[in-house]
């Protein structure tokens, strides 16, 4: 780096990074930790069968300091089996999450990261994402949420990546931050965490960076934070309830980019606590993603050299499943491609969207056939009538009720009597 570049660089760093030491984090007070018990129960009672859910849960356990030996050992074993069985089939973001989970705090699993060369595997997968963007109109193999996880894991675990490329890719105007024109708060928040990690590594001298790139990254963070804040709702949620935890993390690490008056953290926290008591976080991944922020932690706190902590005395309670009266309900179900194909379906009260799709498929195997894959959030519908979603073309099957997109997946959205449900062939 030339001398003439150093002065403005130092100035920028002093401006942008020193105030972050003073950042205010609102969090649940220790005496109210029992409010978080439903989240712990959901994570402990998870069936460990879904996609990469285990890595989400393990990361959360370690980050917040929940030590429950038997559960932890089971999670670790599942994750290791998964890597051994389908290492190269994992998506880049899945691998990044696994590295974050196995590598957080001083534990014997770090050896596994080295033995299986997980960091260099991630470098390769990140490169493949970029190559796919080159070949397919700027569309990555997965999505920008996963690319952000990749950069975050590479940054925290000393992987290599091109900083100018990252600065170019993560331009806030890039279409990959948007789904159907709507800014994705989850994606923006993860990008802020990743970019902030880069900035931190510049200040602590771990990486050298051109002042032009640093300024560019700094501007990206500023603008992403603005976009995140503009998705704040009246009740304090940011985006929706499932993106709020990650948005909080992003706002914790970027408090020098906005004024105190722009975000009432306590209001957000209160609304989330209310939702916890209503059982909103019944999916282990949902519980795992909200938890760190509630006790003031962020993914930037992942540190391979810090001792593992124990903050929670766990009183395991069994998860309560609501008892449904075994009555039937009837819903209207449509598949929309260009034409609309509809049917009425009768299912048991307490059924999910997926049950409706399964019943419809029994009624007409050709019109209502579908396939799905398990993800950490439950089933994701991959095809209907043989027509498959494709990331390189930004196509997917959107789920709607009364014409409005759902904020839950097919396996967790509870349907109601008389409801109009739809799966619509869409572009994002
Ligand atoms: N994780 C990922 O790769 C997913 C990233 C994510 C931004 C994610 C939300 C956020 C998160 N915290 O994990 C995401 N969804 C993406 C990228 C996508 C796109 C996936 C395709 C791709 N290129 O990778 C896409 C197609 C735009 C998408 N999500 C679709 C859907 C719908 C799924 C319908 C189906 N075919 O099954 C759906 C149901 C929206 C709809 N109405 O159709 C949907 N997503 C929802 C609701 C959600 C939320 C889940 C909430 C819940 N309780 O189930 C979500 C948390 C999430 C998962 N999607 Co997307 C967003 C939110 O509401 N806050 C990394 C990996 C390692 O795990």
Coordinates of N, CA, C and O in Angstrom, one line a residue, residues 146-317:
X146 N -26.5 -17.0 1.2 CA -25.5 -18.0 1.4 C -24.1 -17.4 1.0 O -23.1 -17.8 1.6
X147 N -24.0 -16.6 0.0 CA -22.7 -16.0 -0.4 C -22.2 -15.1 0.8 O -21.0 -15.1 1.1
X148 N -23.2 -14.5 1.5 CA -22.8 -13.7 2.7 C -22.2 -14.6 3.8 O -21.2 -14.3 4.4
X149 N -22.9 -15.7 4.0 CA -22.4 -16.7 5.0 C -21.0 -17.2 4.6 O -20.2 -17.4 5.5
X150 N -20.8 -17.4 3.3 CA -19.5 -17.8 2.8 C -18.4 -16.8 3.2 O -17.4 -17.2 3.8
X151 N -18.7 -15.6 2.9 CA -17.7 -14.5 3.1 C -17.4 -14.4 4.7 O -16.3 -14.3 5.1
X152 N -18.5 -14.5 5.4 CA -18.4 -14.4 6.9 C -17.5 -15.6 7.4 O -16.6 -15.3 8.2
X153 N -17.8 -16.8 7.0 CA -17.0 -17.9 7.5 C -15.5 -17.8 7.0 O -14.6 -18.1 7.7
X154 N -15.3 -17.4 5.7 CA -13.9 -17.3 5.2 C -13.2 -16.2 6.0 O -12.0 -16.3 6.3
X155 N -13.9 -15.1 6.3 CA -13.3 -14.0 7.0 C -12.9 -14.5 8.4 O -11.8 -14.2 8.9
X156 N -13.8 -15.2 9.1 CA -13.6 -15.6 10.5 C -12.6 -16.7 10.6 O -11.9 -16.9 11.7
X157 N -12.5 -17.6 9.6 CA -11.6 -18.7 9.6 C -10.4 -18.7 8.7 O -9.9 -19.7 8.2
X158 N -10.0 -17.4 8.4 CA -8.8 -17.1 7.6 C -8.7 -17.8 6.3 O -7.7 -18.3 5.9
X159 N -9.8 -17.9 5.6 CA -9.8 -18.5 4.2 C -9.4 -17.4 3.3 O -9.3 -16.2 3.6
X160 N -9.2 -17.7 2.0 CA -8.8 -16.7 1.1 C -10.0 -16.4 0.1 O -10.7 -17.3 -0.3
X161 N -10.1 -15.1 -0.3 CA -11.1 -14.7 -1.2 C -10.6 -13.3 -1.7 O -9.8 -12.7 -1.1
X162 N -11.2 -12.9 -2.8 CA -10.7 -11.6 -3.4 C -11.6 -10.5 -2.8 O -12.8 -10.4 -3.0
X163 N -10.9 -9.6 -2.1 CA -11.6 -8.4 -1.5 C -12.3 -7.5 -2.6 O -13.4 -7.2 -2.5
X164 N -11.5 -7.2 -3.7 CA -12.2 -6.3 -4.7 C -13.4 -7.0 -5.3 O -14.4 -6.3 -5.5
X165 N -13.4 -8.3 -5.4 CA -14.5 -9.1 -5.9 C -15.7 -9.0 -4.9 O -16.8 -8.7 -5.3
X166 N -15.4 -9.1 -3.7 CA -16.5 -9.0 -2.7 C -17.1 -7.6 -2.7 O -18.3 -7.4 -2.6
X167 N -16.2 -6.6 -2.8 CA -16.7 -5.2 -2.8 C -17.6 -5.0 -4.0 O -18.6 -4.3 -3.9
X168 N -17.2 -5.6 -5.1 CA -18.0 -5.5 -6.3 C -19.4 -6.2 -6.2 O -20.4 -5.7 -6.5
X169 N -19.3 -7.5 -5.7 CA -20.5 -8.3 -5.6 C -21.6 -7.7 -4.7 O -22.7 -7.8 -5.0
X170 N -21.1 -7.2 -3.5 CA -22.1 -6.9 -2.5 C -22.6 -5.4 -2.6 O -23.1 -4.9 -1.6
X171 N -22.5 -4.9 -3.8 CA -23.2 -3.6 -4.1 C -24.7 -3.7 -3.7 O -25.4 -4.6 -4.2
X172 N -25.1 -2.8 -2.8 CA -26.5 -2.9 -2.4 C -27.6 -2.8 -3.5 O -28.7 -3.2 -3.2
X173 N -27.2 -2.3 -4.7 CA -28.2 -2.3 -5.7 C -28.2 -3.6 -6.5 O -29.0 -3.8 -7.4
X174 N -27.4 -4.5 -6.2 CA -27.4 -5.8 -6.9 C -28.8 -6.5 -6.7 O -29.3 -6.5 -5.6
X175 N -29.3 -7.1 -7.8 CA -30.6 -7.7 -7.8 C -30.8 -8.8 -6.8 O -31.9 -9.1 -6.4
X176 N -29.6 -9.4 -6.4 CA -29.7 -10.6 -5.6 C -30.2 -10.3 -4.1 O -30.4 -11.2 -3.3
X177 N -30.2 -9.0 -3.8 CA -30.7 -8.6 -2.5 C -32.3 -8.5 -2.5 O -32.9 -8.3 -1.5
X178 N -32.8 -8.7 -3.7 CA -34.3 -8.5 -3.8 C -35.0 -9.8 -4.3 O -34.5 -10.5 -5.2
X179 N -36.2 -10.0 -3.8 CA -37.0 -11.1 -4.3 C -38.3 -10.5 -4.7 O -39.0 -9.9 -3.9
X180 N -38.6 -10.6 -6.0 CA -39.8 -9.9 -6.6 C -39.8 -8.5 -6.2 O -40.9 -7.9 -5.9
X181 N -38.7 -7.8 -6.3 CA -38.7 -6.3 -6.1 C -38.6 -6.0 -4.6 O -38.4 -4.8 -4.2
X182 N -38.8 -6.9 -3.7 CA -38.8 -6.7 -2.3 C -37.4 -6.9 -1.7 O -36.8 -8.0 -1.9
X183 N -36.8 -5.9 -0.9 CA -35.5 -6.1 -0.3 C -35.6 -7.2 0.8 O -36.5 -7.2 1.6
X184 N -34.7 -8.2 0.7 CA -34.7 -9.3 1.6 C -33.8 -8.9 2.8 O -32.6 -8.8 2.8
X185 N -34.5 -8.7 4.0 CA -33.8 -8.2 5.2 C -32.9 -9.3 5.7 O -31.7 -9.0 6.1
X186 N -33.3 -10.6 5.6 CA -32.4 -11.7 6.0 C -31.0 -11.5 5.2 O -29.9 -11.6 5.8
X187 N -31.2 -11.3 3.9 CA -30.0 -11.3 3.1 C -29.1 -10.1 3.4 O -27.9 -10.2 3.5
X188 N -29.8 -8.9 3.4 CA -29.0 -7.7 3.7 C -28.3 -7.8 5.1 O -27.2 -7.3 5.2
X189 N -29.0 -8.3 6.1 CA -28.4 -8.4 7.4 C -27.2 -9.3 7.4 O -26.1 -9.0 8.0
X190 N -27.3 -10.5 6.7 CA -26.1 -11.4 6.6 C -25.0 -10.7 5.9 O -23.8 -10.9 6.3
X191 N -25.3 -9.9 4.9 CA -24.2 -9.2 4.1 C -23.5 -8.2 5.0 O -22.3 -8.0 5.0
X192 N -24.3 -7.5 5.9 CA -23.7 -6.5 6.8 C -22.8 -7.2 7.7 O -21.6 -6.7 8.0
X193 N -23.2 -8.3 8.2 CA -22.3 -9.1 9.1 C -21.0 -9.5 8.4 O -19.9 -9.3 9.0
X194 N -21.1 -10.0 7.2 CA -19.9 -10.4 6.5 C -19.0 -9.2 6.2 O -17.8 -9.3 6.4
X195 N -19.6 -8.1 5.7 CA -18.7 -6.9 5.3 C -18.1 -6.3 6.6 O -17.0 -5.8 6.5
X196 N -18.8 -6.3 7.7 CA -18.3 -5.8 8.9 C -17.1 -6.6 9.4 O -16.1 -6.1 9.9
X197 N -17.2 -7.9 9.2 CA -16.1 -8.8 9.5 C -14.8 -8.4 8.8 O -13.8 -8.3 9.3
X198 N -15.0 -8.1 7.5 CA -13.9 -7.7 6.7 C -13.3 -6.4 7.2 O -12.0 -6.3 7.4
X199 N -14.1 -5.4 7.5 CA -13.6 -4.2 8.1 C -12.9 -4.4 9.4 O -11.8 -3.7 9.6
X200 N -13.4 -5.2 10.2 CA -12.7 -5.5 11.5 C -11.3 -6.1 11.3 O -10.4 -5.7 12.0
X201 N -11.2 -7.0 10.3 CA -9.9 -7.6 10.0 C -8.9 -6.6 9.5 O -7.7 -6.8 9.6
X202 N -9.5 -5.5 8.9 CA -8.5 -4.5 8.4 C -8.0 -3.7 9.6 O -6.8 -3.6 9.7
X203 N -8.9 -3.4 10.6 CA -8.4 -2.6 11.7 C -7.5 -3.4 12.6 O -6.5 -2.9 13.1
X204 N -7.7 -4.7 12.8 CA -6.8 -5.4 13.6 C -5.6 -6.0 12.9 O -4.8 -6.8 13.4
X205 N -5.4 -5.5 11.7 CA -4.2 -5.7 10.9 C -4.1 -7.1 10.3 O -3.1 -7.5 9.8
X206 N -5.2 -7.9 10.4 CA -5.2 -9.2 9.8 C -5.1 -9.3 8.3 O -4.6 -10.2 7.7
X207 N -5.8 -8.3 7.7 CA -5.7 -8.2 6.2 C -5.4 -6.8 5.7 O -5.6 -5.8 6.4
X208 N -4.8 -6.7 4.6 CA -4.4 -5.5 4.0 C -5.4 -5.2 2.9 O -5.8 -6.2 2.2
X209 N -5.8 -4.0 2.7 CA -6.9 -3.7 1.7 C -6.7 -2.4 1.1 O -6.2 -1.4 1.8
X210 N -7.0 -2.3 -0.2 CA -6.8 -1.0 -0.9 C -7.9 0.0 -0.3 O -9.0 -0.4 0.0
X211 N -7.4 1.2 -0.2 CA -8.3 2.2 0.4 C -9.6 2.4 -0.4 O -10.7 2.7 0.2
X212 N -9.5 2.2 -1.7 CA -10.7 2.3 -2.5 C -11.7 1.2 -2.2 O -12.9 1.5 -2.1
X213 N -11.2 0.0 -2.0 CA -12.1 -1.1 -1.6 C -12.7 -0.9 -0.2 O -13.9 -1.2 0.0
X214 N -11.9 -0.4 0.7 CA -12.4 -0.2 2.0 C -13.5 0.9 2.0 O -14.6 0.7 2.7
X215 N -13.3 1.9 1.3 CA -14.3 3.0 1.2 C -15.6 2.4 0.6 O -16.7 2.7 1.0
X216 N -15.4 1.6 -0.4 CA -16.6 0.9 -1.1 C -17.4 0.0 -0.1 O -18.6 0.1 0.0
X217 N -16.6 -0.8 0.6 CA -17.3 -1.7 1.6 C -18.0 -0.9 2.6 O -19.1 -1.2 3.0
X218 N -17.3 0.2 3.1 CA -17.9 1.1 4.1 C -19.3 1.7 3.6 O -20.3 1.7 4.3
X219 N -19.3 2.1 2.3 CA -20.5 2.7 1.7 C -21.6 1.6 1.6 O -22.8 1.9 1.8
X220 N -21.2 0.4 1.2 CA -22.2 -0.7 1.1 C -22.8 -1.0 2.5 O -24.1 -1.1 2.5
X221 N -22.0 -1.0 3.5 CA -22.6 -1.3 4.8 C -23.6 -0.2 5.2 O -24.8 -0.4 5.6
X222 N -23.2 1.1 5.0 CA -24.0 2.2 5.3 C -25.4 2.1 4.6 O -26.4 2.3 5.2
X223 N -25.3 1.8 3.3 CA -26.5 1.8 2.5 C -27.4 0.5 2.8 O -28.6 0.6 2.9
X224 N -26.8 -0.6 3.1 CA -27.5 -1.8 3.5 C -28.3 -1.5 4.8 O -29.4 -1.9 5.0
X225 N -27.6 -0.9 5.8 CA -28.2 -0.6 7.1 C -29.4 0.3 6.9 O -30.4 0.1 7.5
X226 N -29.3 1.3 6.0 CA -30.4 2.1 5.7 C -31.6 1.3 5.2 O -32.7 1.5 5.6
X227 N -31.3 0.4 4.3 CA -32.4 -0.4 3.7 C -33.0 -1.3 4.7 O -34.2 -1.5 4.8
X228 N -32.2 -1.8 5.6 CA -32.7 -2.7 6.7 C -33.6 -1.9 7.6 O -34.8 -2.3 7.9
X229 N -33.2 -0.7 8.0 CA -34.0 0.2 8.9 C -35.3 0.6 8.2 O -36.3 0.8 8.9
X230 N -35.3 0.7 6.9 CA -36.5 1.2 6.2 C -37.5 0.0 6.1 O -38.7 0.3 5.7
X231 N -37.1 -1.2 6.5 CA -38.1 -2.3 6.6 C -38.6 -2.5 8.0 O -39.3 -3.5 8.3
X232 N -38.4 -1.5 8.8 CA -38.8 -1.6 10.2 C -40.3 -1.3 10.2 O -40.9 -0.4 9.6
X233 N -41.1 -2.2 10.9 CA -42.5 -2.1 11.0 C -42.9 -1.3 12.3 O -42.1 -1.1 13.2
X234 N -44.2 -1.0 12.4 CA -44.7 -0.2 13.5 C -44.5 -0.9 14.8 O -44.2 -0.2 15.8
X235 N -44.6 -2.2 14.8 CA -44.4 -2.9 16.1 C -42.9 -3.2 16.4 O -42.6 -3.9 17.4
X236 N -42.0 -2.7 15.6 CA -40.6 -2.9 15.8 C -40.0 -4.0 15.1 O -38.7 -4.1 15.1
X237 N -40.8 -4.9 14.5 CA -40.1 -6.0 13.7 C -39.4 -5.4 12.5 O -39.8 -4.4 12.0
X238 N -38.4 -6.1 12.0 CA -37.6 -5.6 10.9 C -37.8 -6.7 9.8 O -37.3 -7.8 10.0
X239 N -38.4 -6.3 8.7 CA -38.8 -7.3 7.7 C -40.0 -8.1 8.3 O -41.0 -7.5 8.5
X240 N -39.8 -9.3 8.6 CA -40.9 -10.0 9.3 C -40.3 -10.7 10.6 O -39.1 -10.5 10.9
X241 N -41.1 -11.4 11.3 CA -40.6 -12.0 12.6 C -39.4 -12.9 12.4 O -38.5 -12.9 13.2
X242 N -39.3 -13.5 11.2 CA -38.2 -14.5 11.0 C -36.9 -13.8 10.5 O -35.9 -14.5 10.5
X243 N -37.0 -12.6 10.1 CA -35.7 -11.9 9.7 C -35.3 -11.0 10.8 O -34.1 -10.5 10.8
X244 N -36.1 -10.8 11.9 CA -35.8 -9.7 12.9 C -34.5 -10.1 13.6 O -33.7 -9.2 13.9
X245 N -34.3 -11.3 14.0 CA -33.1 -11.7 14.8 C -31.8 -11.3 14.0 O -30.9 -10.7 14.6
X246 N -31.8 -11.6 12.8 CA -30.5 -11.3 12.0 C -30.4 -9.8 11.7 O -29.3 -9.3 11.7
X247 N -31.5 -9.2 11.6 CA -31.5 -7.7 11.4 C -30.9 -7.1 12.7 O -30.1 -6.2 12.6
X248 N -31.4 -7.6 13.8 CA -30.8 -7.0 15.1 C -29.3 -7.2 15.2 O -28.6 -6.3 15.6
X249 N -28.9 -8.4 14.8 CA -27.4 -8.6 14.8 C -26.7 -7.6 13.9 O -25.7 -7.0 14.3
X250 N -27.3 -7.4 12.7 CA -26.6 -6.5 11.8 C -26.6 -5.1 12.4 O -25.6 -4.3 12.3
X251 N -27.7 -4.7 13.1 CA -27.8 -3.3 13.6 C -26.9 -3.2 14.9 O -26.3 -2.1 15.1
X252 N -26.7 -4.3 15.6 CA -25.7 -4.3 16.7 C -24.3 -3.9 16.3 O -23.6 -3.1 16.9
X253 N -23.9 -4.6 15.2 CA -22.5 -4.4 14.8 C -22.3 -3.1 13.9 O -21.1 -2.8 13.6
X254 N -23.4 -2.4 13.6 CA -23.2 -1.3 12.7 C -23.8 0.0 13.3 O -24.2 0.9 12.6
X255 N -23.7 0.1 14.7 CA -24.4 1.2 15.3 C -23.8 2.5 15.0 O -24.5 3.6 15.3
X256 N -22.6 2.6 14.5 CA -22.1 3.9 14.1 C -22.6 4.3 12.7 O -22.2 5.4 12.3
X257 N -23.4 3.6 12.1 CA -23.9 4.0 10.8 C -25.4 4.5 10.8 O -26.0 4.8 9.8
X258 N -26.0 4.6 12.0 CA -27.3 5.2 12.1 C -27.4 5.9 13.5 O -26.6 5.6 14.4
X259 N -28.4 6.8 13.6 CA -28.6 7.5 14.8 C -29.4 6.7 15.8 O -30.3 5.9 15.4
X260 N -29.2 6.9 17.1 CA -29.9 6.2 18.1 C -31.4 6.3 17.9 O -32.2 5.4 18.2
X261 N -31.9 7.5 17.5 CA -33.3 7.7 17.3 C -33.9 6.9 16.2 O -35.1 6.8 16.0
X262 N -33.1 6.3 15.3 CA -33.6 5.6 14.2 C -34.1 4.2 14.5 O -34.7 3.5 13.7
X263 N -33.7 3.7 15.7 CA -34.1 2.3 16.0 C -34.4 2.2 17.5 O -33.4 2.4 18.3
X264 N -35.6 1.8 17.8 CA -35.9 1.5 19.2 C -35.7 0.0 19.5 O -36.7 -0.7 19.3
X265 N -34.5 -0.3 19.9 CA -34.2 -1.7 20.0 C -35.1 -2.4 21.0 O -35.5 -3.6 20.9
X266 N -35.4 -1.7 22.1 CA -36.2 -2.3 23.2 C -37.6 -2.7 22.7 O -38.2 -3.7 23.0
X267 N -38.2 -1.8 21.8 CA -39.5 -2.1 21.2 C -39.4 -3.4 20.4 O -40.3 -4.3 20.5
X268 N -38.4 -3.6 19.6 CA -38.2 -4.8 18.8 C -38.1 -6.0 19.7 O -38.8 -7.0 19.5
X269 N -37.3 -5.8 20.7 CA -37.1 -6.9 21.7 C -38.4 -7.4 22.3 O -38.7 -8.5 22.4
X270 N -39.2 -6.4 22.8 CA -40.5 -6.7 23.4 C -41.4 -7.4 22.5 O -42.1 -8.4 22.9
X271 N -41.5 -7.0 21.2 CA -42.3 -7.7 20.3 C -41.9 -9.1 20.0 O -42.7 -10.1 20.0
X272 N -40.6 -9.3 19.9 CA -40.1 -10.7 19.7 C -40.4 -11.5 20.9 O -40.9 -12.7 20.8
X273 N -40.2 -11.0 22.2 CA -40.5 -11.8 23.4 C -42.0 -12.2 23.4 O -42.4 -13.3 23.8
X274 N -42.9 -11.3 22.9 CA -44.3 -11.6 22.9 C -44.5 -12.8 21.9 O -45.3 -13.7 22.2
X275 N -43.9 -12.7 20.8 CA -44.0 -13.8 19.7 C -43.5 -15.1 20.3 O -44.0 -16.2 20.0
X276 N -42.4 -15.1 21.1 CA -41.9 -16.3 21.7 C -43.0 -17.0 22.5 O -43.2 -18.2 22.4
X277 N -43.6 -16.1 23.3 CA -44.7 -16.7 24.2 C -45.9 -17.2 23.4 O -46.6 -18.0 23.9
X278 N -46.0 -16.7 22.2 CA -47.1 -17.3 21.4 C -46.7 -18.5 20.6 O -47.5 -19.0 19.8
X279 N -45.5 -19.0 20.8 CA -45.1 -20.2 20.1 C -44.7 -20.0 18.7 O -44.6 -21.0 17.9
X280 N -44.3 -18.8 18.3 CA -44.0 -18.5 16.9 C -42.8 -19.2 16.4 O -42.6 -19.6 15.2
X281 N -41.8 -19.5 17.3 CA -40.5 -20.0 16.9 C -40.5 -21.5 17.1 O -39.7 -22.1 17.8
X282 N -41.5 -22.2 16.5 CA -41.6 -23.7 16.7 C -40.6 -24.5 15.8 O -40.4 -25.7 16.0
X283 N -40.0 -23.8 14.8 CA -39.0 -24.5 14.0 C -37.7 -24.3 14.6 O -37.3 -23.2 15.0
X284 N -36.9 -25.4 14.8 CA -35.6 -25.2 15.5 C -34.7 -24.2 14.8 O -34.0 -23.4 15.5
X285 N -34.7 -24.1 13.5 CA -33.9 -23.1 12.8 C -34.4 -21.7 13.2 O -33.5 -20.8 13.4
X286 N -35.7 -21.5 13.3 CA -36.2 -20.2 13.6 C -35.7 -19.8 15.0 O -35.3 -18.7 15.3
X287 N -35.8 -20.8 16.0 CA -35.4 -20.5 17.3 C -33.9 -20.2 17.4 O -33.4 -19.3 18.0
X288 N -33.1 -21.0 16.6 CA -31.7 -20.8 16.6 C -31.3 -19.5 16.0 O -30.3 -18.9 16.5
X289 N -32.0 -19.0 15.0 CA -31.6 -17.8 14.4 C -32.0 -16.5 15.2 O -31.3 -15.5 15.1
X290 N -33.0 -16.6 16.0 CA -33.4 -15.5 16.8 C -32.6 -15.4 18.1 O -32.4 -14.3 18.6
X291 N -32.2 -16.5 18.6 CA -31.6 -16.5 20.0 C -30.4 -15.6 20.2 O -30.4 -14.8 21.2
X292 N -29.3 -15.7 19.4 CA -28.1 -14.9 19.7 C -28.4 -13.5 20.0 O -28.0 -12.9 21.0
X293 N -29.2 -12.9 19.1 CA -29.5 -11.4 19.2 C -30.2 -11.1 20.5 O -29.9 -10.0 21.1
X294 N -31.0 -12.0 21.1 CA -31.8 -11.7 22.3 C -30.9 -11.5 23.5 O -31.2 -10.9 24.5
X295 N -29.7 -12.2 23.4 CA -28.7 -12.0 24.6 C -27.5 -11.1 24.1 O -26.4 -11.2 24.7
X296 N -27.8 -10.4 23.0 CA -26.7 -9.4 22.6 C -25.6 -10.0 21.9 O -24.5 -9.4 21.7
X297 N -25.7 -11.2 21.3 CA -24.6 -11.8 20.6 C -24.8 -11.7 19.1 O -26.0 -11.6 18.6
X298 N -23.8 -11.8 18.3 CA -23.9 -11.8 16.9 C -22.9 -12.8 16.3 O -22.0 -13.3 17.0
X299 N -23.1 -13.2 15.0 CA -22.2 -14.1 14.4 C -20.8 -13.7 14.4 O -19.9 -14.4 14.2
X300 N -20.6 -12.3 14.5 CA -19.2 -11.9 14.6 C -18.5 -12.2 15.9 O -17.3 -12.1 16.0
X301 N -19.3 -12.7 16.9 CA -18.6 -13.1 18.1 C -18.1 -14.6 18.0 O -17.5 -15.1 18.9
X302 N -18.4 -15.2 16.8 CA -17.8 -16.6 16.7 C -16.3 -16.4 16.7 O -15.7 -15.6 16.0
X303 N -15.7 -17.2 17.6 CA -14.2 -17.0 17.9 C -13.7 -18.4 18.2 O -14.0 -18.9 19.3
X304 N -12.8 -18.8 17.4 CA -12.3 -20.2 17.6 C -11.4 -20.3 18.8 O -11.2 -21.4 19.3
X305 N -10.9 -19.2 19.3 CA -9.9 -19.2 20.4 C -10.5 -18.9 21.8 O -9.8 -19.0 22.8
X306 N -11.8 -18.5 21.8 CA -12.4 -18.2 23.1 C -12.9 -19.5 23.8 O -13.4 -20.4 23.2
X307 N -12.9 -19.5 25.2 CA -13.4 -20.7 25.9 C -14.9 -20.8 25.7 O -15.6 -19.8 25.6
X308 N -15.4 -22.0 25.7 CA -16.8 -22.2 25.6 C -17.5 -21.9 26.9 O -17.0 -22.3 27.9
X309 N -18.6 -21.1 26.8 CA -19.2 -20.6 28.1 C -20.5 -21.4 28.4 O -21.0 -22.1 27.6
X310 N -20.9 -21.2 29.6 CA -22.2 -21.8 30.0 C -23.0 -20.8 30.8 O -22.8 -20.4 31.9
X311 N -24.1 -20.2 30.1 CA -24.9 -19.2 30.7 C -26.2 -19.6 31.2 O -26.9 -18.8 31.8
X312 N -26.6 -20.8 30.7 CA -28.0 -21.1 31.0 C -28.1 -22.4 31.8 O -27.5 -23.4 31.5
X313 N -29.0 -22.4 32.9 CA -29.3 -23.6 33.5 C -30.6 -24.1 32.9 O -31.6 -23.5 32.9
X314 N -30.5 -25.3 32.3 CA -31.6 -25.7 31.4 C -32.6 -26.5 32.2 O -32.3 -27.5 32.9
X315 N -33.8 -26.0 32.1 CA -34.9 -26.9 32.6 C -35.6 -27.4 31.4 O -36.4 -26.6 30.7
X316 N -35.4 -28.6 31.0 CA -36.0 -29.1 29.7 C -37.4 -29.3 30.0 O -37.8 -30.1 30.9
X317 N -38.2 -28.7 29.1 CA -39.7 -29.1 29.2 C -40.0 -29.7 27.9 O -39.4 -29.4 26.8

